[in-house]
């Protein structure tokens, strides 16, 4: 199981979708469960992206290999440094291999 990194421009208004895809190494025979949570770093929930409260339960049913989740980044016209947040995986069921468990979201300031 892996999750990708996302690097995109911030944008100046509205929202930009940062899409994180969790991919299993193979099609599961039994359901695979895990949780994800979105962690602020230099990018702060609320001001830089739409908060994802708590931890989110995810289930891969048999035959499903990939799922995509979106973090919505807020555009602005403020001059600031590039900012980062994390898309973390945790609590993976024992029938799945745990590979790259952290996706980095890098917001490129464009102001
Ligand atoms: Ca901007
Ligand atoms: Ca910003
Ligand atoms: Ca900015």
PDB file of C-alpha atoms and ligand atoms in Angstrom:
ATOM      1  CA  UNK A   1       0.000   0.000   0.000  1.00  0.00           C
ATOM      2  CA  UNK A   2       1.317   3.383  -1.012  1.00  0.00           C
ATOM      3  CA  UNK A   3       0.111   6.952  -1.185  1.00  0.00           C
ATOM      4  CA  UNK A   4       1.405   9.575  -3.601  1.00  0.00           C
ATOM      5  CA  UNK A   5       2.815  13.038  -3.005  1.00  0.00           C
ATOM      6  CA  UNK A   6       1.087  16.063  -4.533  1.00  0.00           C
ATOM      7  CA  UNK A   7       2.756  19.333  -5.521  1.00  0.00           C
ATOM      8  CA  UNK A   8       0.579  22.015  -7.083  1.00  0.00           C
ATOM      9  CA  UNK A   9       0.213  25.756  -7.320  1.00  0.00           C
ATOM     10  CA  UNK A  10      -1.858  27.354  -4.621  1.00  0.00           C
ATOM     11  CA  UNK A  11      -4.149  29.364  -6.890  1.00  0.00           C
ATOM     12  CA  UNK A  12      -5.499  32.829  -6.164  1.00  0.00           C
ATOM     13  CA  UNK A  13      -9.143  32.163  -5.326  1.00  0.00           C
ATOM     14  CA  UNK A  14     -11.489  29.284  -4.675  1.00  0.00           C
ATOM     15  CA  UNK A  15     -10.027  25.852  -4.088  1.00  0.00           C
ATOM     16  CA  UNK A  16      -7.504  23.558  -5.738  1.00  0.00           C
ATOM     17  CA  UNK A  17      -7.948  19.805  -5.359  1.00  0.00           C
ATOM     18  CA  UNK A  18      -4.931  17.912  -4.021  1.00  0.00           C
ATOM     19  CA  UNK A  19      -5.750  14.282  -4.838  1.00  0.00           C
ATOM     20  CA  UNK A  20      -4.147  11.518  -2.799  1.00  0.00           C
ATOM     21  CA  UNK A  21      -4.541   8.006  -4.159  1.00  0.00           C
ATOM     22  CA  UNK A  22      -4.025   5.048  -1.862  1.00  0.00           C
ATOM     23  CA  UNK A  23      -2.937   2.081  -3.966  1.00  0.00           C
ATOM     24  CA  UNK A  24      -2.675  -1.529  -2.839  1.00  0.00           C
ATOM     25  CA  UNK A  25       0.076  -3.739  -4.218  1.00  0.00           C
ATOM     26  CA  UNK A  26      -2.532  -6.193  -5.501  1.00  0.00           C
ATOM     27  CA  UNK A  27      -6.284  -6.680  -5.713  1.00  0.00           C
ATOM     28  CA  UNK A  28      -7.401  -7.762  -2.232  1.00  0.00           C
ATOM     29  CA  UNK A  29      -9.131 -11.088  -1.705  1.00  0.00           C
ATOM     30  CA  UNK A  30     -10.535  -9.985   1.669  1.00  0.00           C
ATOM     31  CA  UNK A  31     -11.450  -6.431   2.590  1.00  0.00           C
ATOM     32  CA  UNK A  32      -8.550  -4.178   3.610  1.00  0.00           C
ATOM     33  CA  UNK A  33      -9.207  -1.465   6.175  1.00  0.00           C
ATOM     34  CA  UNK A  34      -7.164   1.504   7.319  1.00  0.00           C
ATOM     35  CA  UNK A  35      -7.491   5.098   8.447  1.00  0.00           C
ATOM     36  CA  UNK A  36      -6.096   8.329   7.155  1.00  0.00           C
ATOM     37  CA  UNK A  37      -5.650  11.692   8.781  1.00  0.00           C
ATOM     38  CA  UNK A  38      -4.513  15.032   7.426  1.00  0.00           C
ATOM     39  CA  UNK A  39      -1.776  16.758   9.414  1.00  0.00           C
ATOM     40  CA  UNK A  40      -0.871  20.436   9.346  1.00  0.00           C
ATOM     41  CA  UNK A  41       2.759  21.376   9.055  1.00  0.00           C
ATOM     42  CA  UNK A  42       3.693  24.742   7.574  1.00  0.00           C
ATOM     43  CA  UNK A  43       0.337  24.595   5.799  1.00  0.00           C
ATOM     44  CA  UNK A  44      -2.305  25.004   8.480  1.00  0.00           C
ATOM     45  CA  UNK A  45      -5.785  23.465   8.448  1.00  0.00           C
ATOM     46  CA  UNK A  46      -8.405  26.163   8.182  1.00  0.00           C
ATOM     47  CA  UNK A  47      -6.243  28.913   6.717  1.00  0.00           C
ATOM     48  CA  UNK A  48      -4.406  27.020   3.956  1.00  0.00           C
ATOM     49  CA  UNK A  49      -6.635  24.019   3.328  1.00  0.00           C
ATOM     50  CA  UNK A  50     -10.073  22.804   4.311  1.00  0.00           C
ATOM     51  CA  UNK A  51      -9.754  20.821   7.561  1.00  0.00           C
ATOM     52  CA  UNK A  52     -10.376  17.085   7.526  1.00  0.00           C
ATOM     53  CA  UNK A  53     -11.569  16.391  11.076  1.00  0.00           C
ATOM     54  CA  UNK A  54     -10.250  13.439  13.008  1.00  0.00           C
ATOM     55  CA  UNK A  55      -9.383  10.186  11.306  1.00  0.00           C
ATOM     56  CA  UNK A  56     -11.256   8.806   8.331  1.00  0.00           C
ATOM     57  CA  UNK A  57     -11.987   5.098   7.991  1.00  0.00           C
ATOM     58  CA  UNK A  58     -11.327   3.548   4.593  1.00  0.00           C
ATOM     59  CA  UNK A  59     -12.352   0.094   3.356  1.00  0.00           C
ATOM     60  CA  UNK A  60     -11.097  -1.545   0.192  1.00  0.00           C
ATOM     61  CA  UNK A  61     -13.600  -4.204  -0.760  1.00  0.00           C
ATOM     62  CA  UNK A  62     -12.348  -7.299  -2.592  1.00  0.00           C
ATOM     63  CA  UNK A  63     -11.397  -6.395  -6.149  1.00  0.00           C
ATOM     64  CA  UNK A  64     -10.762  -2.714  -5.374  1.00  0.00           C
ATOM     65  CA  UNK A  65      -7.124  -1.682  -5.644  1.00  0.00           C
ATOM     66  CA  UNK A  66      -7.070   2.118  -5.463  1.00  0.00           C
ATOM     67  CA  UNK A  67      -9.053   4.924  -3.873  1.00  0.00           C
ATOM     68  CA  UNK A  68      -8.599   8.664  -4.210  1.00  0.00           C
ATOM     69  CA  UNK A  69      -9.298  11.294  -1.561  1.00  0.00           C
ATOM     70  CA  UNK A  70      -9.200  15.039  -2.002  1.00  0.00           C
ATOM     71  CA  UNK A  71      -7.819  17.746   0.238  1.00  0.00           C
ATOM     72  CA  UNK A  72      -9.084  21.160  -0.834  1.00  0.00           C
ATOM     73  CA  UNK A  73      -6.374  23.835  -0.788  1.00  0.00           C
ATOM     74  CA  UNK A  74      -7.504  27.424  -0.391  1.00  0.00           C
ATOM     75  CA  UNK A  75      -6.311  29.962  -2.934  1.00  0.00           C
ATOM     76  CA  UNK A  76      -5.196  33.416  -1.853  1.00  0.00           C
ATOM     77  CA  UNK A  77      -3.138  36.365  -3.068  1.00  0.00           C
ATOM     78  CA  UNK A  78      -0.903  36.541  -0.010  1.00  0.00           C
ATOM     79  CA  UNK A  79       2.862  36.419  -0.548  1.00  0.00           C
ATOM     80  CA  UNK A  80       4.122  33.545   1.574  1.00  0.00           C
ATOM     81  CA  UNK A  81       6.531  30.651   1.457  1.00  0.00           C
ATOM     82  CA  UNK A  82       5.669  27.291  -0.055  1.00  0.00           C
ATOM     83  CA  UNK A  83       3.759  25.293   2.511  1.00  0.00           C
ATOM     84  CA  UNK A  84       3.329  21.637   3.310  1.00  0.00           C
ATOM     85  CA  UNK A  85       0.892  19.284   4.937  1.00  0.00           C
ATOM     86  CA  UNK A  86       0.762  15.515   5.291  1.00  0.00           C
ATOM     87  CA  UNK A  87      -1.733  12.846   4.279  1.00  0.00           C
ATOM     88  CA  UNK A  88      -0.977  10.038   6.755  1.00  0.00           C
ATOM     89  CA  UNK A  89      -2.076   6.410   6.665  1.00  0.00           C
ATOM     90  CA  UNK A  90      -2.451   4.357   9.836  1.00  0.00           C
ATOM     91  CA  UNK A  91      -4.083   1.240  11.254  1.00  0.00           C
ATOM     92  CA  UNK A  92      -3.749  -0.886   8.144  1.00  0.00           C
ATOM     93  CA  UNK A  93      -5.276  -4.337   8.489  1.00  0.00           C
ATOM     94  CA  UNK A  94      -2.844  -7.247   8.680  1.00  0.00           C
ATOM     95  CA  UNK A  95      -3.715  -8.569   5.230  1.00  0.00           C
ATOM     96  CA  UNK A  96      -2.051  -5.628   3.454  1.00  0.00           C
ATOM     97  CA  UNK A  97       1.564  -4.669   3.013  1.00  0.00           C
ATOM     98  CA  UNK A  98       2.354  -1.210   4.403  1.00  0.00           C
ATOM     99  CA  UNK A  99       4.686   0.698   2.083  1.00  0.00           C
ATOM    100  CA  UNK A 100       4.805   4.454   1.683  1.00  0.00           C
ATOM    101  CA  UNK A 101       2.415   5.602   4.378  1.00  0.00           C
ATOM    102  CA  UNK A 102       2.792   9.375   4.146  1.00  0.00           C
ATOM    103  CA  UNK A 103       1.791  11.612   1.252  1.00  0.00           C
ATOM    104  CA  UNK A 104       3.308  15.081   1.221  1.00  0.00           C
ATOM    105  CA  UNK A 105       1.109  17.915   0.031  1.00  0.00           C
ATOM    106  CA  UNK A 106       3.268  20.798  -1.158  1.00  0.00           C
ATOM    107  CA  UNK A 107       1.510  24.065  -1.881  1.00  0.00           C
ATOM    108  CA  UNK A 108       3.553  26.214  -4.239  1.00  0.00           C
ATOM    109  CA  UNK A 109       2.965  29.856  -3.480  1.00  0.00           C
ATOM    110  CA  UNK A 110       2.200  31.686  -6.728  1.00  0.00           C
ATOM    111  CA  UNK A 111       1.927  35.272  -5.494  1.00  0.00           C
TER     112      UNK A 111
HETATM  113 CA1  LIG B   1      -1.961  32.519  -4.770  1.00  0.00          CA
HETATM  114 CA1  LIG B   2      -1.920  30.343   1.329  1.00  0.00          CA
HETATM  115 CA1  LIG B   3      -0.238  32.701  -1.350  1.00  0.00          CA
END
